[in-house]
Amino acid sequence: MTKPFRFGVQTGMGPGGGSIADTARQAEDLGYSVVTTGDHFGMGMAPLEMLAFAAAATSTIRIGTMVLCNDFRHPAVLAKEVATFDVLSGGRFELGIGAGWMKAEYDSAGIAFDQPGLRIDRLEESIQLMRAMWSEGPATFEGTHYQVHELDDLKPVQGAELPILVGAGSPKIMGVAGRWADIVNISYGTDAQGRVIVSNNSADHCRTKIEWLREAAGERFDQIELSMLSSPTITDDRRAAAEAAVGRMGRMAIETMDREVSIDDVLDSPNHLIGTPEELVDQLQANRERFGISYVVVAGPGAMEALAPVVERLAGT
């Protein structure tokens, strides 16, 4: 089922409540649907507190995380914080959450960086526990990693239907997303040090990830909104910009595919938005047709302004 386009802006986490408020107001004026931020130690402000400035400065744009690290907060605490945010923002919050991936920040904070399967198991329990707490009445949840007993706390305006986005790229976490997520951000392929796994960012691997999700979701697959995070490049010369991207990927990569990454690989990948605004309109419509991706979040200096003509053309269509 084809879903209408939505567009989001991923902000940095640097200091200054005024700057996030200004960004959110501008994004709202330009027709973006969501303003989001990430969640990392050593990179700036705490995400929920920072986003509160964005909510207070706006009236219609939705506010979200892209994404919180599950291991940084107990889910009962996070459920209460999210409910509070949703109430104070008038029901505009979207929770993006993932299993965590950057080993260095775990190590710096003294948090155990467990094997991926264990981190993903905790994420699945967290989502179940939060859904239970947002439902009417007291919540009881008995998991392997988390438990709550007859805990009756603040409920979001959106209730248990508050949208949850899961950042996912592996078969196991796509399984969690398929069972529980409303939105799935198809994650870039990186390792625990943030280095690019080039083959995981190809069009073919994107299709594979979506198939993992489809298999796990079953009948609810058509209800899931597919999302992609990108840094668009506005240019009259797509091939030159793609050639530059190939060079950047080569410097960042820990491996390549069984052949050299080509310019055409980059131009074919849904991760890369390259071209004139008119070409990006065509690319996004093609990506929605090929992959079902309808929610696009842009990041990077000037990205919000650069994509504004595309947002004006496609948002809601």
mmCIF file of C-alpha atoms in Angstrom:
data_model
loop_
_atom_site.group_PDB
_atom_site.id
_atom_site.type_symbol
_atom_site.label_atom_id
_atom_site.label_comp_id
_atom_site.label_asym_id
_atom_site.label_seq_id
_atom_site.Cartn_x
_atom_site.Cartn_y
_atom_site.Cartn_z
ATOM 1 C CA MET A 1 0.000 0.000 0.000
ATOM 2 C CA THR A 2 1.498 3.340 -1.072
ATOM 3 C CA LYS A 3 1.907 5.780 1.796
ATOM 4 C CA PRO A 4 2.075 9.570 1.418
ATOM 5 C CA PHE A 5 5.463 11.228 1.654
ATOM 6 C CA ARG A 6 6.622 12.645 4.957
ATOM 7 C CA PHE A 7 9.835 14.551 5.496
ATOM 8 C CA GLY A 8 11.855 15.050 8.653
ATOM 9 C CA VAL A 9 14.868 17.096 9.724
ATOM 10 C CA GLN A 10 17.570 15.494 11.874
ATOM 11 C CA THR A 11 19.192 18.185 14.009
ATOM 12 C CA GLY A 12 22.572 18.169 15.651
ATOM 13 C CA MET A 13 22.934 17.854 19.425
ATOM 14 C CA GLY A 14 25.087 20.935 19.941
ATOM 15 C CA PRO A 15 24.467 23.523 22.663
ATOM 16 C CA GLY A 16 21.789 26.178 22.424
ATOM 17 C CA GLY A 17 18.070 25.751 23.013
ATOM 18 C CA GLY A 18 17.468 28.754 20.794
ATOM 19 C CA SER A 19 19.028 27.079 17.768
ATOM 20 C CA ILE A 20 16.840 23.970 18.007
ATOM 21 C CA ALA A 21 13.766 26.161 18.459
ATOM 22 C CA ASP A 22 14.696 28.181 15.376
ATOM 23 C CA THR A 23 15.334 25.025 13.359
ATOM 24 C CA ALA A 24 11.999 23.545 14.378
ATOM 25 C CA ARG A 25 10.091 26.717 13.482
ATOM 26 C CA GLN A 26 11.803 26.885 10.103
ATOM 27 C CA ALA A 27 11.134 23.200 9.427
ATOM 28 C CA GLU A 28 7.469 23.696 10.298
ATOM 29 C CA ASP A 29 7.250 26.701 7.963
ATOM 30 C CA LEU A 30 8.897 24.756 5.124
ATOM 31 C CA GLY A 31 6.375 21.911 5.355
ATOM 32 C CA TYR A 32 8.437 19.264 7.108
ATOM 33 C CA SER A 33 6.462 16.786 9.204
ATOM 34 C CA VAL A 34 8.952 15.918 11.929
ATOM 35 C CA VAL A 35 12.043 17.309 13.648
ATOM 36 C CA THR A 36 14.303 14.719 15.263
ATOM 37 C CA THR A 37 17.646 14.321 16.983
ATOM 38 C CA GLY A 38 20.018 11.540 17.969
ATOM 39 C CA ASP A 39 21.292 10.138 21.246
ATOM 40 C CA HIS A 40 25.016 9.905 21.944
ATOM 41 C CA PHE A 41 27.401 10.539 24.783
ATOM 42 C CA GLY A 42 30.020 13.177 24.136
ATOM 43 C CA MET A 43 28.143 14.865 21.297
ATOM 44 C CA GLY A 44 26.056 17.535 22.990
ATOM 45 C CA MET A 45 22.780 17.910 24.823
ATOM 46 C CA ALA A 46 20.344 15.299 26.120
ATOM 47 C CA PRO A 47 17.829 14.608 23.338
ATOM 48 C CA LEU A 48 14.468 14.810 25.109
ATOM 49 C CA GLU A 49 15.320 17.974 26.997
ATOM 50 C CA MET A 50 16.645 19.570 23.807
ATOM 51 C CA LEU A 51 13.573 18.587 21.816
ATOM 52 C CA ALA A 52 11.350 20.173 24.464
ATOM 53 C CA PHE A 53 12.525 23.542 23.140
ATOM 54 C CA ALA A 54 11.450 22.484 19.648
ATOM 55 C CA ALA A 55 8.013 21.454 20.889
ATOM 56 C CA ALA A 56 7.510 24.684 22.834
ATOM 57 C CA ALA A 57 8.464 26.782 19.792
ATOM 58 C CA THR A 58 6.071 25.075 17.365
ATOM 59 C CA SER A 59 2.434 24.047 17.113
ATOM 60 C CA THR A 60 1.978 21.406 14.395
ATOM 61 C CA ILE A 61 5.286 19.724 13.519
ATOM 62 C CA ARG A 62 5.851 16.372 15.179
ATOM 63 C CA ILE A 63 8.840 15.812 17.459
ATOM 64 C CA GLY A 64 10.881 12.615 17.520
ATOM 65 C CA THR A 65 14.105 10.802 18.239
ATOM 66 C CA MET A 66 16.287 9.190 15.573
ATOM 67 C CA VAL A 67 17.113 7.174 17.613
ATOM 68 C CA LEU A 68 17.454 6.720 21.370
ATOM 69 C CA CYS A 69 19.783 3.987 22.581
ATOM 70 C CA ASN A 70 17.748 1.488 24.559
ATOM 71 C CA ASP A 71 20.589 0.626 26.942
ATOM 72 C CA PHE A 72 20.938 4.213 28.172
ATOM 73 C CA ARG A 73 17.573 4.254 30.009
ATOM 74 C CA HIS A 74 15.357 1.804 31.845
ATOM 75 C CA PRO A 75 12.184 1.421 29.745
ATOM 76 C CA ALA A 76 9.873 2.227 32.673
ATOM 77 C CA VAL A 77 11.663 5.557 33.108
ATOM 78 C CA LEU A 78 11.629 6.219 29.369
ATOM 79 C CA ALA A 79 7.924 5.353 29.120
ATOM 80 C CA LYS A 80 7.120 8.017 31.729
ATOM 81 C CA GLU A 81 9.369 10.605 30.040
ATOM 82 C CA VAL A 82 7.817 9.943 26.636
ATOM 83 C CA ALA A 83 4.295 10.144 28.064
ATOM 84 C CA THR A 84 5.155 13.456 29.699
ATOM 85 C CA PHE A 85 6.592 14.808 26.450
ATOM 86 C CA ASP A 86 3.533 13.665 24.516
ATOM 87 C CA VAL A 87 1.145 15.326 26.970
ATOM 88 C CA LEU A 88 3.059 18.611 27.013
ATOM 89 C CA SER A 89 3.380 18.694 23.212
ATOM 90 C CA GLY A 90 -0.290 17.943 22.596
ATOM 91 C CA GLY A 91 0.243 14.439 21.237
ATOM 92 C CA ARG A 92 3.071 15.190 18.784
ATOM 93 C CA PHE A 93 5.809 12.800 19.935
ATOM 94 C CA GLU A 94 7.277 9.880 17.962
ATOM 95 C CA LEU A 95 9.702 7.573 19.749
ATOM 96 C CA GLY A 96 12.628 6.358 17.695
ATOM 97 C CA ILE A 97 14.682 3.711 19.479
ATOM 98 C CA GLY A 98 17.425 1.229 18.647
ATOM 99 C CA ALA A 99 19.567 -1.443 20.256
ATOM 100 C CA GLY A 100 22.757 0.659 20.384
ATOM 101 C CA TRP A 101 25.819 0.193 18.197
ATOM 102 C CA MET A 102 28.704 2.533 19.061
ATOM 103 C CA LYS A 103 31.025 0.604 21.344
ATOM 104 C CA ALA A 104 33.223 3.593 22.238
ATOM 105 C CA GLU A 105 30.439 5.480 23.990
ATOM 106 C CA TYR A 106 29.380 2.384 25.931
ATOM 107 C CA ASP A 107 32.974 1.985 27.072
ATOM 108 C CA SER A 108 33.314 5.661 28.012
ATOM 109 C CA ALA A 109 30.125 5.565 30.054
ATOM 110 C CA GLY A 110 30.945 2.271 31.762
ATOM 111 C CA ILE A 111 27.977 0.470 30.196
ATOM 112 C CA ALA A 112 28.485 -3.147 29.177
ATOM 113 C CA PHE A 113 28.506 -3.519 25.390
ATOM 114 C CA ASP A 114 26.893 -6.934 25.170
ATOM 115 C CA GLN A 115 26.603 -9.092 22.085
ATOM 116 C CA PRO A 116 24.131 -7.797 19.467
ATOM 117 C CA GLY A 117 21.577 -10.526 20.127
ATOM 118 C CA LEU A 118 21.362 -9.632 23.809
ATOM 119 C CA ARG A 119 21.047 -5.909 23.103
ATOM 120 C CA ILE A 120 18.292 -6.615 20.588
ATOM 121 C CA ASP A 121 16.457 -8.894 23.037
ATOM 122 C CA ARG A 122 16.457 -6.059 25.580
ATOM 123 C CA LEU A 123 15.122 -3.660 22.955
ATOM 124 C CA GLU A 124 12.197 -5.960 22.188
ATOM 125 C CA GLU A 125 11.302 -6.247 25.861
ATOM 126 C CA SER A 126 11.569 -2.474 26.273
ATOM 127 C CA ILE A 127 9.061 -1.836 23.507
ATOM 128 C CA GLN A 128 6.629 -4.373 24.965
ATOM 129 C CA LEU A 129 6.974 -2.899 28.452
ATOM 130 C CA MET A 130 6.409 0.675 27.234
ATOM 131 C CA ARG A 131 3.351 -0.329 25.208
ATOM 132 C CA ALA A 132 1.964 -1.953 28.353
ATOM 133 C CA MET A 133 2.604 1.166 30.436
ATOM 134 C CA TRP A 134 0.908 3.390 27.844
ATOM 135 C CA SER A 135 -2.214 1.218 27.794
ATOM 136 C CA GLU A 136 -5.112 1.882 30.137
ATOM 137 C CA GLY A 137 -4.793 0.638 33.674
ATOM 138 C CA PRO A 138 -1.804 -0.705 35.617
ATOM 139 C CA ALA A 139 0.962 -2.453 33.694
ATOM 140 C CA THR A 140 2.550 -5.768 34.596
ATOM 141 C CA PHE A 141 5.387 -7.112 32.476
ATOM 142 C CA GLU A 142 7.582 -10.104 33.264
ATOM 143 C CA GLY A 143 10.550 -10.267 30.940
ATOM 144 C CA THR A 144 14.014 -11.742 31.173
ATOM 145 C CA HIS A 145 15.634 -8.315 31.398
ATOM 146 C CA TYR A 146 12.870 -5.983 32.658
ATOM 147 C CA GLN A 147 9.923 -6.345 34.988
ATOM 148 C CA VAL A 148 7.195 -4.015 36.240
ATOM 149 C CA HIS A 149 4.366 -4.930 38.619
ATOM 150 C CA GLU A 150 0.984 -3.164 38.676
ATOM 151 C CA LEU A 151 2.663 0.077 37.606
ATOM 152 C CA ASP A 152 0.027 2.688 36.768
ATOM 153 C CA ASP A 153 1.562 5.925 35.520
ATOM 154 C CA LEU A 154 0.994 8.824 33.134
ATOM 155 C CA LYS A 155 -0.430 7.876 29.730
ATOM 156 C CA PRO A 156 0.460 9.634 26.469
ATOM 157 C CA VAL A 157 -2.185 11.630 24.618
ATOM 158 C CA GLN A 158 -1.713 9.092 21.814
ATOM 159 C CA GLY A 159 -2.023 6.212 24.269
ATOM 160 C CA ALA A 160 -0.489 2.850 23.413
ATOM 161 C CA GLU A 161 -0.678 3.883 19.738
ATOM 162 C CA LEU A 162 2.108 6.442 20.158
ATOM 163 C CA PRO A 163 4.285 5.765 17.089
ATOM 164 C CA ILE A 164 7.463 3.800 17.677
ATOM 165 C CA LEU A 165 10.245 3.890 15.109
ATOM 166 C CA VAL A 166 12.925 1.217 15.210
ATOM 167 C CA GLY A 167 16.275 1.742 13.526
ATOM 168 C CA ALA A 168 17.084 -1.616 11.950
ATOM 169 C CA GLY A 169 19.483 -3.236 9.518
ATOM 170 C CA SER A 170 20.114 -6.858 10.568
ATOM 171 C CA PRO A 171 17.774 -9.863 10.321
ATOM 172 C CA LYS A 172 17.260 -10.119 14.100
ATOM 173 C CA ILE A 173 16.410 -6.473 14.700
ATOM 174 C CA MET A 174 14.238 -6.423 11.581
ATOM 175 C CA GLY A 175 12.334 -9.202 13.311
ATOM 176 C CA VAL A 176 11.736 -6.974 16.331
ATOM 177 C CA ALA A 177 10.726 -4.107 14.052
ATOM 178 C CA GLY A 178 8.368 -6.330 12.116
ATOM 179 C CA ARG A 179 6.594 -7.449 15.284
ATOM 180 C CA TRP A 180 6.378 -4.109 17.096
ATOM 181 C CA ALA A 181 7.338 -1.008 15.104
ATOM 182 C CA ASP A 182 5.051 1.485 13.402
ATOM 183 C CA ILE A 183 7.969 2.993 11.484
ATOM 184 C CA VAL A 184 11.231 1.337 10.462
ATOM 185 C CA ASN A 185 14.292 3.369 9.604
ATOM 186 C CA ILE A 186 16.399 1.211 7.306
ATOM 187 C CA SER A 187 19.781 1.781 8.860
ATOM 188 C CA TYR A 188 23.017 2.454 7.042
ATOM 189 C CA GLY A 189 25.473 -0.398 7.227
ATOM 190 C CA THR A 190 28.136 0.480 9.819
ATOM 191 C CA ASP A 191 30.218 -1.427 12.311
ATOM 192 C CA ALA A 192 30.605 -0.694 16.051
ATOM 193 C CA GLN A 193 33.208 1.980 15.250
ATOM 194 C CA GLY A 194 30.909 3.771 12.789
ATOM 195 C CA ARG A 195 32.794 2.650 9.676
ATOM 196 C CA VAL A 196 30.762 2.024 6.519
ATOM 197 C CA ILE A 197 30.039 -1.532 5.424
ATOM 198 C CA VAL A 198 29.703 -0.614 1.784
ATOM 199 C CA SER A 199 27.755 -3.663 0.613
ATOM 200 C CA ASN A 200 25.044 -2.970 3.203
ATOM 201 C CA ASN A 201 24.208 0.337 1.513
ATOM 202 C CA SER A 202 23.433 -1.004 -1.944
ATOM 203 C CA ALA A 203 20.000 -1.151 -3.545
ATOM 204 C CA ASP A 204 20.096 -4.956 -3.481
ATOM 205 C CA HIS A 205 20.860 -5.066 0.235
ATOM 206 C CA CYS A 206 18.072 -2.558 0.906
ATOM 207 C CA ARG A 207 15.672 -4.960 -0.784
ATOM 208 C CA THR A 208 17.027 -7.787 1.347
ATOM 209 C CA LYS A 209 16.489 -5.816 4.558
ATOM 210 C CA ILE A 210 12.924 -5.044 3.534
ATOM 211 C CA GLU A 211 12.299 -8.722 2.829
ATOM 212 C CA TRP A 212 13.554 -9.582 6.338
ATOM 213 C CA LEU A 213 11.065 -7.050 7.657
ATOM 214 C CA ARG A 214 8.226 -8.329 5.480
ATOM 215 C CA GLU A 215 8.776 -11.908 6.648
ATOM 216 C CA ALA A 216 8.720 -10.887 10.317
ATOM 217 C CA ALA A 217 5.770 -8.516 9.997
ATOM 218 C CA GLY A 218 3.485 -10.824 8.068
ATOM 219 C CA GLU A 219 0.037 -9.316 7.618
ATOM 220 C CA ARG A 220 0.986 -6.080 9.393
ATOM 221 C CA PHE A 221 3.736 -5.220 6.884
ATOM 222 C CA ASP A 222 1.492 -2.840 4.933
ATOM 223 C CA GLN A 223 0.870 -0.855 8.120
ATOM 224 C CA ILE A 224 4.587 -0.107 8.617
ATOM 225 C CA GLU A 225 6.025 3.157 7.335
ATOM 226 C CA LEU A 226 9.507 2.768 5.824
ATOM 227 C CA SER A 227 12.042 5.496 6.498
ATOM 228 C CA MET A 228 15.492 6.466 5.269
ATOM 229 C CA LEU A 229 18.032 8.952 6.651
ATOM 230 C CA SER A 230 20.003 10.812 3.997
ATOM 231 C CA SER A 231 22.203 13.845 3.401
ATOM 232 C CA PRO A 232 21.025 15.168 0.019
ATOM 233 C CA THR A 233 23.387 16.633 -2.558
ATOM 234 C CA ILE A 234 21.814 19.275 -4.790
ATOM 235 C CA THR A 235 23.791 19.424 -8.025
ATOM 236 C CA ASP A 236 23.469 19.734 -11.788
ATOM 237 C CA ASP A 237 26.083 16.993 -12.247
ATOM 238 C CA ARG A 238 24.866 13.772 -10.639
ATOM 239 C CA ARG A 239 27.723 11.632 -11.884
ATOM 240 C CA ALA A 240 30.440 13.951 -10.573
ATOM 241 C CA ALA A 241 28.756 14.076 -7.160
ATOM 242 C CA ALA A 242 28.372 10.281 -7.156
ATOM 243 C CA GLU A 243 32.057 9.896 -8.029
ATOM 244 C CA ALA A 244 32.938 12.049 -5.007
ATOM 245 C CA ALA A 245 30.667 9.870 -2.858
ATOM 246 C CA VAL A 246 32.479 6.741 -4.065
ATOM 247 C CA GLY A 247 35.744 8.264 -2.872
ATOM 248 C CA ARG A 248 34.317 9.134 0.538
ATOM 249 C CA MET A 249 32.882 5.652 0.960
ATOM 250 C CA GLY A 250 36.200 4.093 0.040
ATOM 251 C CA ARG A 251 38.004 6.093 2.715
ATOM 252 C CA MET A 252 35.429 5.205 5.381
ATOM 253 C CA ALA A 253 34.825 1.579 4.474
ATOM 254 C CA ILE A 254 35.993 -1.497 6.325
ATOM 255 C CA GLU A 255 35.161 -3.625 3.306
ATOM 256 C CA THR A 256 33.806 -3.340 -0.180
ATOM 257 C CA MET A 257 31.733 -5.707 -2.211
ATOM 258 C CA ASP A 258 33.315 -8.384 -4.362
ATOM 259 C CA ARG A 259 33.939 -5.650 -6.921
ATOM 260 C CA GLU A 260 34.714 -1.957 -6.735
ATOM 261 C CA VAL A 261 31.818 0.321 -5.839
ATOM 262 C CA SER A 262 30.803 2.221 -8.950
ATOM 263 C CA ILE A 263 29.163 5.541 -9.655
ATOM 264 C CA ASP A 264 26.078 3.662 -10.816
ATOM 265 C CA ASP A 265 25.963 1.789 -7.487
ATOM 266 C CA VAL A 266 25.731 5.120 -5.674
ATOM 267 C CA LEU A 267 23.133 6.545 -8.059
ATOM 268 C CA ASP A 268 21.029 3.391 -7.695
ATOM 269 C CA SER A 269 21.156 3.317 -3.893
ATOM 270 C CA PRO A 270 18.191 4.789 -1.991
ATOM 271 C CA ASN A 271 20.643 6.057 0.647
ATOM 272 C CA HIS A 272 21.997 8.693 -1.710
ATOM 273 C CA LEU A 273 19.848 11.605 -2.877
ATOM 274 C CA ILE A 274 21.826 13.328 -5.618
ATOM 275 C CA GLY A 275 20.698 15.718 -8.347
ATOM 276 C CA THR A 276 18.609 18.772 -9.056
ATOM 277 C CA PRO A 277 15.374 19.220 -7.060
ATOM 278 C CA GLU A 278 13.469 17.891 -10.075
ATOM 279 C CA GLU A 279 15.708 14.820 -10.233
ATOM 280 C CA LEU A 280 15.276 14.232 -6.497
ATOM 281 C CA VAL A 281 11.495 14.317 -6.927
ATOM 282 C CA ASP A 282 11.838 11.588 -9.547
ATOM 283 C CA GLN A 283 14.294 9.603 -7.393
ATOM 284 C CA LEU A 284 12.092 9.697 -4.309
ATOM 285 C CA GLN A 285 9.039 8.642 -6.276
ATOM 286 C CA ALA A 286 11.068 5.799 -7.780
ATOM 287 C CA ASN A 287 12.345 4.774 -4.329
ATOM 288 C CA ARG A 288 8.795 4.653 -3.030
ATOM 289 C CA GLU A 289 7.762 2.523 -5.995
ATOM 290 C CA ARG A 290 10.784 0.179 -5.727
ATOM 291 C CA PHE A 291 11.208 -0.067 -1.962
ATOM 292 C CA GLY A 292 8.135 1.478 -0.312
ATOM 293 C CA ILE A 293 10.194 4.235 1.349
ATOM 294 C CA SER A 294 7.918 7.216 1.999
ATOM 295 C CA TYR A 295 9.400 8.904 5.101
ATOM 296 C CA VAL A 296 12.675 10.689 4.372
ATOM 297 C CA VAL A 297 14.752 12.349 7.089
ATOM 298 C CA VAL A 298 17.533 14.696 5.992
ATOM 299 C CA ALA A 299 20.625 15.650 7.947
ATOM 300 C CA GLY A 300 23.650 17.840 7.508
ATOM 301 C CA PRO A 301 24.389 21.553 7.075
ATOM 302 C CA GLY A 302 21.928 23.213 4.746
ATOM 303 C CA ALA A 303 20.024 19.971 4.065
ATOM 304 C CA MET A 304 16.676 21.314 5.284
ATOM 305 C CA GLU A 305 16.824 24.364 3.037
ATOM 306 C CA ALA A 306 18.229 22.416 0.083
ATOM 307 C CA LEU A 307 15.407 19.887 0.074
ATOM 308 C CA ALA A 308 12.651 22.453 0.698
ATOM 309 C CA PRO A 309 11.510 22.605 -2.973
ATOM 310 C CA VAL A 310 11.185 18.821 -2.987
ATOM 311 C CA VAL A 311 9.231 18.867 0.266
ATOM 312 C CA GLU A 312 6.891 21.489 -1.149
ATOM 313 C CA ARG A 313 6.280 19.293 -4.180
ATOM 314 C CA LEU A 314 5.904 15.870 -2.525
ATOM 315 C CA ALA A 315 4.848 16.216 1.135
ATOM 316 C CA GLY A 316 1.495 14.544 1.674
ATOM 317 C CA THR A 317 1.216 13.174 -1.855
#
